[in-house]
Coordinates of C-alpha atoms in Angstrom, one line a residue:
Chain A
X1 CA 1.1 -13.6 40.6
X2 CA -1.0 -15.4 43.3
X3 CA -3.3 -15.2 40.6
X4 CA -1.6 -16.6 37.7
X5 CA -0.3 -19.4 39.3
X6 CA -4.1 -20.8 40.6
X7 CA -4.8 -20.1 37.3
X8 CA -2.2 -21.4 35.6
X9 CA -2.0 -24.7 37.5
X10 CA -5.6 -24.9 36.1
X11 CA -4.3 -25.8 32.6
X12 CA -1.6 -28.2 33.4
X13 CA 1.4 -26.7 31.6
X14 CA 4.5 -28.1 32.9
X15 CA 6.3 -24.5 32.3
X16 CA 3.7 -23.3 30.1
X17 CA 5.2 -20.8 28.3
X18 CA 1.5 -18.8 26.9
X19 CA -1.0 -18.9 28.7
X20 CA -4.7 -18.3 28.1
X21 CA -6.9 -17.6 31.1
X22 CA -10.5 -18.3 30.7
X23 CA -10.1 -15.5 27.8
X24 CA -13.1 -13.6 26.8
X25 CA -13.6 -11.5 23.4
X26 CA -16.9 -9.2 23.0
X27 CA -17.2 -7.0 20.1
X28 CA -19.7 -4.0 20.0
X29 CA -22.0 -4.4 16.3
X30 CA -24.9 -2.5 14.8
X31 CA -27.1 -6.0 15.8
X32 CA -25.7 -5.9 18.9
X33 CA -23.1 -7.5 20.6
X34 CA -21.1 -10.4 19.0
X35 CA -19.4 -13.2 21.4
X36 CA -16.4 -13.9 19.4
X37 CA -14.7 -15.9 22.0
X38 CA -16.2 -17.6 24.9
X39 CA -14.2 -19.1 27.9
X40 CA -10.9 -20.5 26.1
X41 CA -8.0 -21.6 29.0
X42 CA -4.3 -23.0 27.3
X43 CA -1.4 -23.3 27.9
X44 CA 1.2 -23.5 25.3
X45 CA 5.3 -24.9 26.1
X46 CA 8.2 -23.4 25.6
X47 CA 9.5 -24.7 22.1
X48 CA 6.0 -26.1 21.3
X49 CA 4.0 -26.0 17.9
X50 CA 0.1 -25.7 18.3
X51 CA -2.6 -25.1 16.2
X52 CA -5.8 -23.4 16.9
X53 CA -8.4 -25.3 14.2
X54 CA -11.9 -24.7 13.5
X55 CA -14.4 -22.9 11.1
X56 CA -14.6 -19.8 9.6
X57 CA -15.4 -17.2 12.0
X58 CA -15.0 -19.0 15.3
X59 CA -12.6 -16.0 16.7
X60 CA -9.2 -18.1 15.7
X61 CA -7.4 -14.7 14.4
X62 CA -9.2 -12.7 17.2
X63 CA -7.1 -15.4 19.3
X64 CA -4.2 -14.7 18.1
X65 CA -4.2 -11.0 18.1
X66 CA -4.7 -11.7 21.5
X67 CA -1.9 -13.9 22.4
X68 CA -0.1 -10.9 20.4
X69 CA -1.7 -8.2 23.1
X70 CA -2.5 -6.5 19.6
X71 CA -6.2 -7.3 21.3
X72 CA -7.9 -6.6 24.6
X73 CA -9.8 -10.0 26.2
X74 CA -12.8 -8.5 27.5
X75 CA -12.6 -10.8 30.1
X76 CA -9.7 -13.6 31.3
X77 CA -5.9 -13.2 30.8
X78 CA -2.9 -13.7 28.8
X79 CA 0.1 -14.4 29.9
X80 CA 3.9 -15.3 29.3
X81 CA 6.0 -16.9 31.8
X82 CA 3.5 -15.8 34.8
X83 CA 3.5 -12.2 33.1
X84 CA 0.4 -10.9 32.2
X85 CA -0.4 -9.2 29.3
X86 CA -0.9 -5.9 29.0
X87 CA 0.4 -4.0 26.0
X88 CA 1.7 -5.2 22.5
X89 CA 4.2 -7.8 22.6
X90 CA 6.9 -7.0 20.9
X91 CA 9.1 -10.8 21.2
X92 CA 6.9 -12.4 18.5
X93 CA 7.1 -13.1 15.0
X94 CA 3.6 -12.1 13.6
X95 CA 2.9 -13.9 10.5
X96 CA -0.9 -12.7 8.8
X97 CA -3.2 -14.2 6.1
X98 CA -2.1 -11.5 3.9
X99 CA 1.8 -10.7 3.3
X100 CA 1.8 -6.6 4.7
X101 CA 4.8 -5.9 3.1
X102 CA 5.6 -2.5 2.6
X103 CA 4.9 -2.1 -1.0
X104 CA 7.9 1.0 -1.4
X105 CA 10.1 -1.3 0.1
X106 CA 12.1 -4.3 -1.8
X107 CA 11.9 -8.3 0.0
X108 CA 15.1 -7.3 2.0
X109 CA 14.4 -3.9 2.8
X110 CA 10.5 -5.3 4.2
X111 CA 12.2 -8.3 6.0
X112 CA 15.0 -5.3 7.2
X113 CA 12.3 -3.1 9.0
X114 CA 11.9 -5.5 11.8
X115 CA 15.9 -4.7 11.9
X116 CA 15.1 -1.4 12.6
X117 CA 12.6 -1.5 15.1
X118 CA 14.6 -3.8 17.0
X119 CA 17.7 -1.4 16.2
X120 CA 19.6 -4.7 15.2
X121 CA 23.2 -4.2 14.2
X122 CA 23.0 -3.3 10.7
X123 CA 25.6 -5.2 8.7
X124 CA 24.5 -8.6 11.2
X125 CA 21.1 -8.1 10.6
X126 CA 21.6 -7.6 7.1
X127 CA 24.0 -10.8 6.6
X128 CA 20.9 -12.7 8.3
X129 CA 18.1 -11.6 6.3
X130 CA 19.7 -12.3 3.2
X131 CA 20.5 -16.1 4.9
X132 CA 16.7 -16.1 5.9
X133 CA 15.5 -15.4 2.2
X134 CA 18.8 -17.7 0.9
X135 CA 16.4 -20.6 3.4
X136 CA 12.8 -20.1 2.0
X137 CA 14.0 -20.1 -1.9
X138 CA 14.4 -16.1 -2.2
X139 CA 18.4 -15.9 -3.0
X140 CA 18.3 -13.1 -5.9
X141 CA 14.9 -11.5 -5.2
X142 CA 16.4 -9.7 -2.1
X143 CA 15.9 -6.5 -4.7
X144 CA 13.3 -6.6 -6.0
X145 CA 9.7 -4.6 -4.7
X146 CA 6.6 -6.8 -3.5
X147 CA 5.0 -6.0 -7.2
X148 CA 7.5 -8.7 -8.2
X149 CA 6.8 -11.3 -6.2
X150 CA 4.1 -13.6 -6.8
X151 CA 1.5 -15.2 -3.7
X152 CA 4.0 -17.2 -2.1
X153 CA 7.3 -15.7 -2.2
X154 CA 5.7 -12.2 -0.7
X155 CA 4.2 -15.0 2.0
X156 CA 7.6 -16.4 2.3
X157 CA 9.2 -12.2 2.8
X158 CA 6.9 -11.8 5.3
X159 CA 7.7 -15.5 6.9
X160 CA 11.9 -13.8 7.0
X161 CA 10.5 -10.5 8.8
X162 CA 9.2 -12.4 11.6
X163 CA 11.9 -14.5 11.9
X164 CA 15.5 -11.9 11.6
X165 CA 14.7 -10.6 15.5
X166 CA 15.0 -15.2 16.3
X167 CA 12.0 -14.5 18.3
X168 CA 11.3 -16.8 21.2
X169 CA 7.3 -17.0 19.4
X170 CA 5.4 -17.2 16.2
X171 CA 2.4 -16.4 15.6
X172 CA 0.7 -17.3 12.7
X173 CA -2.5 -16.5 11.3
X174 CA -3.8 -18.5 8.3
X175 CA -0.4 -17.6 6.9
X176 CA -1.2 -20.1 3.2
X177 CA -5.1 -19.2 3.2
X178 CA -4.5 -17.3 0.0
X179 CA -2.0 -20.2 -1.8
X180 CA -2.4 -22.5 -3.7
X181 CA -2.1 -25.6 -3.2
X182 CA 1.4 -26.5 -4.6
X183 CA 2.6 -23.0 -3.1
X184 CA 1.3 -23.9 0.1
X185 CA 2.6 -27.8 0.7
X186 CA 6.5 -26.6 -0.3
X187 CA 5.7 -23.3 2.4
X188 CA 4.0 -26.1 4.9
X189 CA 7.4 -28.0 4.1
X190 CA 9.7 -24.8 4.8
X191 CA 8.2 -24.0 8.4
X192 CA 8.7 -27.7 8.9
X193 CA 12.1 -26.8 8.4
X194 CA 12.6 -23.6 9.8
X195 CA 10.8 -24.9 12.9
X196 CA 12.9 -27.8 13.4
X197 CA 16.2 -26.1 13.7
X198 CA 15.2 -23.7 16.0
X199 CA 12.2 -25.2 18.1
X200 CA 10.5 -21.2 18.7
X201 CA 7.1 -21.4 20.4
X202 CA 4.0 -21.0 17.4
X203 CA 1.2 -20.6 17.7
X204 CA -1.0 -21.3 14.4
X205 CA -4.2 -20.7 12.9
X206 CA -6.4 -22.7 10.2
X207 CA -8.3 -24.0 8.9
X208 CA -7.2 -27.1 7.1
X209 CA -7.1 -29.9 8.4
X210 CA -4.5 -32.0 7.0
X211 CA -1.7 -28.6 7.4
X212 CA -3.2 -28.3 11.1
X213 CA -1.6 -32.4 11.7
X214 CA 1.0 -31.9 9.4
X215 CA 2.6 -29.6 11.2
X216 CA 1.4 -29.4 15.0
X217 CA 2.9 -30.9 18.5
X218 CA -0.8 -30.0 19.6
X219 CA -4.3 -28.9 17.7
X220 CA -6.9 -27.5 19.7
X221 CA -10.4 -27.6 18.0
X222 CA -12.4 -24.4 17.7
X223 CA -16.2 -25.0 18.2
X224 CA -18.2 -22.8 16.0
X225 CA -19.0 -19.1 17.1
X226 CA -19.2 -17.9 19.7
X227 CA -15.5 -20.4 19.7
X228 CA -14.7 -22.1 22.5
X229 CA -12.0 -24.7 22.8
X230 CA -13.9 -28.0 22.3
X231 CA -11.2 -31.1 22.6
X232 CA -7.1 -30.9 22.7
X233 CA -5.8 -33.3 20.1
X234 CA -2.1 -34.6 20.3
X235 CA -0.4 -34.9 17.6
X236 CA 2.6 -37.9 18.0
X237 CA 4.0 -38.4 14.7
X238 CA 7.5 -38.8 14.2
X239 CA 9.3 -36.3 12.9
X240 CA 10.8 -34.7 10.4
X241 CA 7.7 -35.6 8.7
X242 CA 7.1 -36.2 5.2
X243 CA 5.0 -35.7 2.3
X244 CA 4.5 -39.5 2.1
X245 CA 3.4 -39.7 6.0
X246 CA 0.4 -37.5 4.6
X247 CA -0.4 -41.0 3.3
X248 CA -0.2 -43.7 6.3
X249 CA -3.1 -44.7 8.4
X250 CA -2.0 -42.5 11.3
X251 CA -2.4 -39.7 9.4
X252 CA -5.7 -40.5 8.6
X253 CA -6.8 -41.3 11.5
X254 CA -6.0 -38.3 13.3
X255 CA -8.2 -36.5 10.5
X256 CA -10.7 -38.8 10.9
X257 CA -11.5 -37.6 14.7
X258 CA -10.8 -34.0 13.6
X259 CA -13.7 -34.5 10.9
X260 CA -16.3 -36.6 13.0
X261 CA -15.7 -34.0 15.6
X262 CA -16.5 -31.1 13.1
X263 CA -19.4 -33.1 11.8
X264 CA -21.1 -33.6 15.2
X265 CA -21.0 -30.2 15.6
X266 CA -22.3 -29.2 12.5
X267 CA -19.5 -27.2 11.0
X268 CA -19.9 -30.2 8.3
X269 CA -22.6 -32.8 6.9
X270 CA -22.9 -35.5 4.9
X271 CA -26.2 -34.9 4.0
Chain B
X1 CA 14.0 -25.1 -49.4
X2 CA 17.4 -23.8 -48.4
X3 CA 16.2 -22.8 -44.5
X4 CA 14.6 -25.7 -43.8
X5 CA 17.9 -27.8 -45.1
X6 CA 20.2 -25.7 -42.6
X7 CA 17.8 -25.5 -39.7
X8 CA 17.8 -29.6 -39.4
X9 CA 21.0 -30.5 -38.2
X10 CA 20.0 -27.7 -35.4
X11 CA 19.5 -28.8 -31.5
X12 CA 15.4 -28.7 -30.0
X13 CA 17.4 -26.3 -27.4
X14 CA 19.2 -24.2 -30.0
X15 CA 15.8 -23.7 -31.6
X16 CA 14.2 -22.7 -28.0
X17 CA 17.1 -20.3 -27.6
X18 CA 16.3 -18.7 -31.1
X19 CA 12.9 -18.3 -30.8
X20 CA 13.3 -16.8 -27.3
X21 CA 15.4 -14.1 -29.3
X22 CA 13.0 -13.1 -31.5
X23 CA 10.5 -12.8 -29.0
X24 CA 13.0 -10.7 -27.4
X25 CA 13.1 -8.8 -30.6
X26 CA 9.7 -8.7 -32.1
X27 CA 8.5 -7.3 -28.1
X28 CA 11.4 -4.8 -28.3
X29 CA 10.0 -2.9 -31.8
X30 CA 6.9 -3.4 -30.6
X31 CA 7.2 -1.2 -27.4
X32 CA 9.4 1.1 -29.4
X33 CA 6.7 1.3 -32.4
X34 CA 4.3 1.9 -29.1
X35 CA 6.5 5.0 -28.1
X36 CA 6.4 6.5 -31.3
X37 CA 3.4 5.9 -31.8
X38 CA 2.3 8.0 -28.5
X39 CA 4.1 10.5 -29.4
X40 CA 3.1 10.7 -33.2
X41 CA -0.3 10.2 -33.1
X42 CA -0.6 13.4 -30.7
X43 CA 1.6 15.7 -32.3
X44 CA -0.5 14.9 -36.0
X45 CA -4.2 15.7 -34.4
X46 CA -2.6 18.6 -33.4
X47 CA -1.2 19.7 -36.5
X48 CA -4.1 18.9 -38.3
X49 CA -6.4 21.1 -36.3
X50 CA -4.1 23.8 -36.6
X51 CA -3.8 23.2 -40.5
X52 CA -7.5 23.2 -40.1
X53 CA -7.7 26.2 -39.1
X54 CA -5.0 27.9 -40.3
X55 CA -7.2 26.9 -43.9
X56 CA -10.5 27.4 -42.0
X57 CA -9.8 31.4 -41.4
X58 CA -8.1 32.2 -44.5
X59 CA -11.1 30.4 -47.0
X60 CA -13.6 31.7 -44.9
X61 CA -11.7 34.9 -44.5
X62 CA -12.6 35.3 -40.6
X63 CA -12.1 38.8 -39.7
X64 CA -8.6 38.8 -37.5
X65 CA -10.1 40.1 -34.3
X66 CA -12.3 36.9 -34.2
X67 CA -10.3 34.3 -35.0
X68 CA -6.9 35.0 -35.9
X69 CA -5.3 32.2 -37.5
X70 CA -2.7 30.0 -36.1
X71 CA 0.7 31.7 -37.8
X72 CA -0.6 35.3 -36.6
X73 CA -0.8 33.7 -33.9
X74 CA 2.8 32.8 -33.6
X75 CA 4.2 35.3 -35.1
X76 CA 2.6 37.7 -32.3
X77 CA 3.7 35.5 -29.7
X78 CA 7.1 35.9 -31.3
X79 CA 6.8 39.3 -31.5
X80 CA 5.6 39.9 -27.7
X81 CA 7.8 37.0 -26.1
X82 CA 9.9 39.7 -24.1
X83 CA 6.2 41.4 -23.1
X84 CA 5.2 37.8 -22.6
X85 CA 7.8 36.4 -20.6
X86 CA 7.6 39.1 -18.3
X87 CA 4.1 39.2 -17.3
X88 CA 4.1 35.1 -17.4
X89 CA 7.5 35.6 -15.0
X90 CA 5.0 37.2 -12.6
X91 CA 2.2 34.9 -12.9
X92 CA 4.7 32.1 -12.5
X93 CA 5.9 33.4 -9.2
X94 CA 1.8 34.6 -8.2
X95 CA 1.6 30.4 -9.2
X96 CA 4.3 29.0 -7.3
X97 CA 3.3 30.6 -3.9
X98 CA 0.1 30.3 -4.4
X99 CA 0.9 26.4 -4.4
X100 CA 3.4 26.5 -1.8
X101 CA 1.4 28.3 0.6
X102 CA -1.0 25.4 -0.1
X103 CA 1.2 23.0 1.0
X104 CA 2.4 24.5 4.1
X105 CA -1.4 25.5 5.2
X106 CA -2.9 21.8 4.0
X107 CA -0.9 19.2 4.8
X108 CA -0.7 20.5 8.6
X109 CA -4.2 20.6 8.4
X110 CA -4.4 17.3 6.8
X111 CA -2.1 16.3 10.0
X112 CA -4.8 18.1 12.4
X113 CA -7.7 16.4 11.2
X114 CA -6.0 13.1 10.7
X115 CA -4.9 13.1 14.7
X116 CA -7.5 15.5 16.2
X117 CA -11.2 14.1 16.0
X118 CA -12.5 16.9 17.2
X119 CA -10.4 18.7 15.1
X120 CA -11.9 17.5 12.7
X121 CA -15.8 17.3 13.1
X122 CA -15.4 20.6 13.5
X123 CA -13.5 22.9 11.0
X124 CA -13.9 19.7 8.3
X125 CA -17.5 21.2 7.4
X126 CA -16.2 24.9 7.4
X127 CA -13.8 23.7 4.7
X128 CA -16.5 22.2 2.7
X129 CA -18.6 25.1 2.7
X130 CA -16.3 27.2 1.9
X131 CA -15.2 25.7 -0.9
X132 CA -19.0 25.3 -1.8
X133 CA -18.6 29.4 -2.2
X134 CA -17.2 30.4 -4.9
X135 CA -14.1 32.4 -4.7
X136 CA -14.1 33.8 -7.3
X137 CA -17.2 35.7 -6.0
X138 CA -14.0 37.5 -3.0
X139 CA -11.4 38.5 -5.5
X140 CA -13.2 41.9 -5.7
X141 CA -12.9 41.9 -1.7
X142 CA -9.2 40.8 -1.2
X143 CA -8.3 43.7 -3.6
X144 CA -10.3 45.6 -1.1
X145 CA -8.1 44.1 1.1
X146 CA -5.0 44.0 -0.4
X147 CA -4.8 46.3 -2.9
X148 CA -3.8 45.1 -6.1
X149 CA -0.3 43.7 -5.6
X150 CA 1.1 40.1 -5.5
X151 CA -0.4 39.3 -2.4
X152 CA -3.9 39.5 -3.4
X153 CA -3.3 37.2 -6.2
X154 CA -1.3 34.7 -4.7
X155 CA -4.3 34.2 -2.0
X156 CA -6.8 33.6 -4.6
X157 CA -4.8 31.5 -6.0
X158 CA -4.1 29.1 -2.6
X159 CA -7.5 29.8 -1.4
X160 CA -8.3 27.9 -5.2
X161 CA -5.4 25.5 -4.4
X162 CA -5.6 23.9 -1.0
X163 CA -8.4 22.5 -1.1
X164 CA -7.4 19.2 -2.7
X165 CA -4.0 19.2 -0.8
X166 CA -6.0 19.1 2.2
X167 CA -8.8 16.2 1.0
X168 CA -6.1 14.3 -0.6
X169 CA -3.5 14.2 2.2
X170 CA -6.1 13.2 5.3
X171 CA -7.0 9.7 2.7
X172 CA -4.6 9.2 2.6
X173 CA -3.2 9.1 6.0
X174 CA -6.7 7.2 6.8
X175 CA -6.5 4.7 3.9
X176 CA -4.0 2.0 5.8
X177 CA -4.7 -1.7 6.2
X178 CA -5.1 -1.8 9.5
X179 CA -2.8 -4.6 9.7
X180 CA 0.3 -2.2 9.1
X181 CA -0.9 -0.4 12.1
X182 CA -0.5 -4.0 13.9
X183 CA 2.4 -5.3 12.2
X184 CA 3.8 -1.4 13.6
X185 CA 2.7 -2.3 17.0
X186 CA 3.9 -5.8 17.1
X187 CA 7.4 -4.6 16.2
X188 CA 7.7 -2.0 18.8
X189 CA 7.5 1.1 16.5
X190 CA 6.5 3.9 18.3
X191 CA 3.5 6.8 17.0
X192 CA 6.5 8.4 15.4
X193 CA 8.5 5.5 13.4
X194 CA 5.1 4.0 12.8
X195 CA 3.9 7.3 11.4
X196 CA 7.2 7.6 9.0
X197 CA 7.7 4.1 8.3
X198 CA 3.8 3.5 7.1
X199 CA 1.1 6.0 7.2
X200 CA 3.5 9.1 5.3
X201 CA 5.0 6.8 2.6
X202 CA 1.5 5.2 2.2
X203 CA -0.3 8.3 2.0
X204 CA 2.2 10.1 -0.4
X205 CA 0.7 8.8 -3.1
X206 CA -2.8 10.4 -2.7
X207 CA -1.1 13.5 -1.5
X208 CA 0.8 13.6 -5.1
X209 CA -2.3 13.1 -6.8
X210 CA -3.8 16.5 -4.7
X211 CA -0.8 18.2 -6.1
X212 CA -1.0 17.2 -9.3
X213 CA -4.6 18.9 -9.3
X214 CA -4.2 21.6 -7.1
X215 CA -1.0 23.1 -9.3
X216 CA -3.7 23.4 -11.9
X217 CA -6.7 25.0 -9.8
X218 CA -3.3 27.6 -9.0
X219 CA -3.3 28.8 -12.3
X220 CA -6.5 29.0 -12.8
X221 CA -6.7 30.8 -9.1
X222 CA -3.8 33.8 -10.2
X223 CA -5.3 34.5 -12.9
X224 CA -8.6 34.9 -11.9
X225 CA -7.3 37.1 -9.3
X226 CA -5.5 39.4 -12.3
X227 CA -8.5 39.8 -14.4
X228 CA -9.9 41.4 -11.0
X229 CA -7.2 44.0 -10.3
X230 CA -4.1 43.9 -11.7
X231 CA -1.6 45.3 -13.5
X232 CA 0.4 42.5 -14.0
X233 CA 0.9 39.1 -14.9
X234 CA -0.9 37.4 -18.1
X235 CA -4.2 37.3 -16.5
X236 CA -3.5 41.0 -16.7
X237 CA -2.4 40.8 -20.6
X238 CA -5.5 39.4 -21.7
X239 CA -7.6 41.6 -20.5
X240 CA -5.3 44.8 -22.3
X241 CA -5.0 42.5 -25.1
X242 CA -9.1 42.3 -24.5
X243 CA -9.3 45.6 -24.1
X244 CA -7.9 46.9 -27.6
X245 CA -9.2 44.3 -29.6
X246 CA -5.4 42.4 -30.5
X247 CA -7.1 38.9 -30.7
X248 CA -4.0 37.6 -31.9
X249 CA -1.8 38.6 -28.6
X250 CA -5.1 37.3 -26.8
X251 CA -4.5 33.8 -28.3
X252 CA -0.4 34.2 -27.0
X253 CA -1.3 34.9 -23.7
X254 CA -3.3 31.7 -24.3
X255 CA -0.8 29.5 -25.3
X256 CA 0.8 31.3 -23.1
X257 CA -0.8 29.9 -20.1
X258 CA -1.2 27.3 -21.0
X259 CA 1.9 26.3 -21.5
X260 CA 3.3 27.5 -18.3
X261 CA 0.5 25.3 -16.5
X262 CA 1.7 22.0 -18.3
X263 CA 5.4 23.1 -17.2
X264 CA 4.1 23.4 -13.3
X265 CA 2.4 20.0 -13.4
X266 CA 4.6 18.4 -15.3
X267 CA 7.3 19.4 -12.5
X268 CA 5.1 18.0 -9.7
X269 CA 4.3 14.9 -11.4
X270 CA 8.7 14.5 -11.3
X271 CA 8.9 15.6 -7.8
X272 CA 6.5 12.2 -7.8
X273 CA 8.9 10.4 -9.8
X274 CA 11.5 11.1 -7.4
X275 CA 9.9 10.9 -4.3
X276 CA 7.9 7.5 -4.7
X277 CA 9.1 4.3 -6.6
X278 CA 7.4 4.7 -9.9
X279 CA 5.2 1.5 -9.2
X280 CA 3.1 2.9 -6.3
X281 CA 2.3 6.0 -7.9
X282 CA -1.6 6.6 -8.6
X283 CA -3.2 5.5 -11.5
X284 CA 0.6 5.3 -13.1
X285 CA 0.0 2.0 -14.5
X286 CA -3.1 1.7 -15.7
X287 CA -2.6 5.1 -18.3
X288 CA 0.7 3.4 -18.9
X289 CA 0.1 0.0 -19.4
X290 CA -2.9 0.7 -21.5
X291 CA -0.6 2.5 -24.4

């Protein structure tokens, strides 16, 4: 207890909700151990939209899996409200890069899976599932199977499944990475809308700079492997953010700052 | 001319709706024709072969004990119908018992292999080498051990048929995206629920793939058992017909066995259709969309 206290004061955070302290992860591979994460310390405030931005292979996904309690850090600790996480967290909603839908269940059935896991009252959960699907534009598709839905629709179903139990935290691992640009824009807007209403804590892993700037309160930029926290950037754009805002000088300045950082680290190269 | 005049005053929206309707009509027509072709073509080929066979045996005066014409086989089939039915029933019982035993033993075995790595490591090599051994060679041994009754045939059918069930079940259980398991754990499902809600449904297409191979092998097993030492069953009937040079009855018996095999296979396929939604049946889409 004393240990977590002293550590959380280190990472600042008035009322840090999710706290990562000196988290490292080493994978054993055939070519020897690989350091995926090195000494990452970060605190996410309650209700904060925090993005993790970095090049491929910088351990972003590993970070998210550790935050979800699905992977154990090699060293360091994760805590929620001061309590150390030792098992998979079930109070969260999680969205992967692929939709991970069960092919033998309909859209509604897939969303209801979460309700079954949480033993929510069935009729109320069903109503809520339909509402959620409707909110992301999937009314009328409740009884379709995943193979009858487009990639964007499947990812929306996956988002609804992560939200039906009204989780405290939403963990998203490059959720829009496999989608086309237009669908991606729409889903980013949908996500903002959902977050504006509920203000759950979000940990959003992405490699898209504009997406991170558009959605986030704060962005933690990671270094290339081994992933370390490079810079924490506060995004102080007014909410709700609009597509037009992407053309403003403020928006461009944030993008510039991050790109400059990537140039300096050799992630990007301007020949 | 009249056609052109009539289409002039129509609004574009009506025109679009009309072309939509005609596109739908022609699609339905194409689908219908494809369905008819799917039945017509194979039936045509079979009829063609039968006609050539019939004409060939008659024109070349092939002796009936070498190759009877199809008409003679048909006559023999009808004349011996009660006999074929009696022996067919016995063979069916052997096949079904052997197949059931394959499921009852094969699936738990696959489960153990999947759940218990030590078991897998120690038993799987044994299992694989048991498949390399020609099972027909064991048949006489079974005869010595278990006599001439139903049991040795059932056991041979089982021995030949259970392996695909084990392998396809074990493979099906193991082949699941890791994200699905992560998802189950983050949702808070326990091990049992994860198995029944994620792993087992995920494995069903593969399991049924194994069952379909298994049922055809069970037919082979039962007939081999009857060949080696039987006093009843279609395999026994074939041996008797062969011994008395009744080639017509031999052919009738082969036809009966083929029909039996196809019917049993279709029954397993029906069970598959009932157990899992059509779109995730392994290979189903590939087969039917090429049509």
